XYZ file of N, CA and C in Angstrom:
204
model
N 86.502 106.871 107.214
C 85.861 106.306 105.957
C 85.227 105.082 106.241
N 85.143 104.587 107.053
C 84.836 103.165 107.026
C 83.101 103.323 108.019
N 82.109 101.949 107.620
C 80.910 101.981 107.862
C 81.086 101.123 108.552
N 81.364 100.130 108.135
C 80.963 98.651 108.475
C 81.507 98.394 110.153
N 80.677 97.329 110.167
C 80.340 97.202 111.920
C 80.714 95.596 111.708
N 81.770 95.195 112.628
C 82.546 95.563 113.629
C 83.263 96.410 112.203
N 83.998 97.588 112.476
C 84.863 98.504 111.924
C 85.939 97.984 111.290
N 86.482 98.024 110.178
C 87.464 97.122 109.150
C 88.963 97.654 110.063
N 89.857 97.111 109.369
C 91.097 97.677 110.187
C 91.266 99.342 109.686
N 92.553 99.849 110.627
C 92.476 101.139 110.136
C 93.940 101.066 109.145
N 94.412 102.305 108.236
C 95.320 102.119 107.327
C 96.701 101.950 108.044
N 96.680 102.155 109.255
C 98.175 102.330 109.943
C 98.241 100.544 110.610
N 97.036 100.011 110.799
C 97.229 98.821 111.809
C 97.726 97.873 110.261
N 98.720 96.546 111.284
C 98.803 95.586 110.763
C 98.377 94.549 109.678
N 97.028 94.671 109.802
C 96.318 94.313 108.981
C 95.388 94.782 108.549
N 96.072 95.623 108.015
C 94.995 97.046 106.901
C 94.357 96.300 105.410
N 95.109 95.347 104.631
C 94.669 94.428 103.797
C 93.332 93.968 103.962
N 92.996 93.696 105.060
C 91.932 92.844 105.400
C 90.376 93.740 105.413
N 91.093 95.391 104.800
C 89.680 95.888 105.317
C 88.848 95.736 103.945
N 87.820 95.867 104.174
C 86.471 96.164 102.391
C 86.950 96.363 101.517
N 87.078 96.359 100.022
C 87.526 96.736 98.992
C 86.152 98.023 98.538
N 86.472 99.094 97.987
C 85.320 99.459 98.025
C 85.228 99.988 96.344
N 86.266 100.018 95.201
C 87.114 100.309 94.150
C 87.935 99.292 93.987
N 87.337 98.270 92.688
C 88.361 97.423 92.453
C 88.327 97.008 90.635
N 89.468 97.644 89.988
C 90.239 97.568 89.168
C 90.828 96.606 88.633
N 90.638 95.142 88.490
C 91.526 93.964 88.251
C 92.354 94.854 87.110
N 91.468 94.965 85.882
C 92.371 95.306 84.881
C 93.515 96.411 84.865
N 93.558 97.288 85.907
C 95.026 98.067 85.967
C 95.611 97.535 87.271
N 95.210 96.614 87.894
C 95.695 96.116 89.042
C 95.845 96.406 90.386
N 94.648 97.643 90.279
C 94.557 97.927 91.735
C 93.026 97.669 92.205
N 93.032 98.435 94.076
C 91.736 97.707 94.816
C 92.106 98.904 95.989
N 90.774 99.857 95.819
C 90.915 100.955 96.743
C 89.894 100.826 98.219
N 90.690 100.230 98.904
C 89.867 99.873 100.658
C 89.403 100.867 101.185
N 88.619 100.549 102.146
C 87.866 101.678 102.977
C 88.510 102.405 103.317
N 89.679 101.695 104.280
C 90.517 102.617 104.838
C 91.121 103.558 104.344
N 90.739 103.461 102.850
C 91.827 104.740 102.625
C 92.769 104.037 102.033
N 93.407 102.570 101.940
C 94.864 102.010 100.979
C 94.789 101.782 99.498
N 95.224 102.068 98.987
C 95.457 101.441 97.549
C 96.182 100.829 97.563
N 95.703 99.150 97.358
C 96.494 97.732 96.955
C 96.700 97.573 95.800
N 97.907 97.076 95.001
C 97.969 96.783 93.980
C 98.307 95.579 93.991
N 97.989 94.759 92.929
C 98.379 93.558 92.790
C 99.234 92.775 92.732
N 100.022 93.427 93.108
C 101.898 93.149 93.295
C 102.330 92.807 94.856
N 100.945 93.170 95.264
C 101.160 93.209 97.209
C 101.379 94.485 97.302
N 102.105 95.166 96.690
C 102.592 97.131 97.364
C 101.227 97.720 97.502
N 101.542 98.603 98.329
C 100.261 99.510 99.039
C 101.013 101.000 99.190
N 99.458 101.896 98.681
C 100.143 102.941 98.614
C 99.050 103.443 100.160
N 99.642 104.025 101.295
C 99.160 104.301 102.598
C 97.782 106.350 101.892
N 96.923 105.895 102.698
C 96.807 107.608 102.836
C 97.612 108.732 103.057
N 98.416 108.708 103.792
C 99.462 110.040 104.327
C 100.201 109.774 103.061
N 100.182 109.037 102.523
C 101.628 109.009 101.105
C 102.655 108.420 101.273
N 102.725 107.012 102.740
C 103.579 106.132 102.253
C 103.454 105.185 101.457
N 104.730 104.367 101.170
C 104.685 103.548 100.231
C 105.082 101.847 101.148
N 103.865 100.775 100.781
C 104.526 99.844 100.991
C 104.705 98.937 100.457
N 106.296 98.478 100.474
C 106.481 97.607 98.894
C 105.696 96.472 98.882
N 105.976 95.571 97.505
C 105.425 94.389 97.410
C 106.314 93.230 98.393
N 105.013 92.573 99.389
C 105.854 91.579 100.159
C 105.026 90.388 99.582
N 104.997 89.799 98.374
C 104.765 88.370 97.945
C 105.625 87.461 98.745
N 105.420 86.216 98.249
C 106.501 85.347 99.182
C 107.540 85.105 97.579
N 108.693 84.822 98.190
C 109.547 84.912 97.374
C 109.746 83.074 96.822
N 109.503 82.589 96.876
C 109.308 81.497 96.279
C 110.391 80.532 97.189
N 111.054 80.816 98.634
C 111.895 79.822 98.710
C 111.144 78.727 98.999
N 109.856 78.617 99.434
C 109.261 77.185 99.631
C 109.031 76.195 98.579
N 109.309 76.563 97.389
C 109.424 74.978 96.376
C 109.670 73.892 96.640
N 108.629 72.779 96.155
C 109.448 71.867 96.230
C 110.200 71.478 94.888
N 111.389 70.801 95.027
C 111.827 70.642 94.281
C 111.376 69.144 93.008
N 111.401 69.467 92.108
C 111.471 68.105 91.216
C 111.832 67.907 90.510
N 111.920 66.371 90.102
C 113.662 65.936 88.857
C 112.128 65.853 87.811
N 112.953 66.062 86.644
C 112.343 65.343 85.461
C 113.126 64.888 84.581
């Protein structure tokens, strides 16, 4: 599917999110990457084979506490 040189990461590689977007719809919260991955704004993914990858945003545990 990817026509880029060098080719983008495949949908089954760990860096699949680095593929180039071919369709971007921020108003709907998703992008289609050239490797066939649907990437959602919450960092969830739908792979071409139908596998769902749960959102994997940082959970905020590295926040610095402030006092007011």
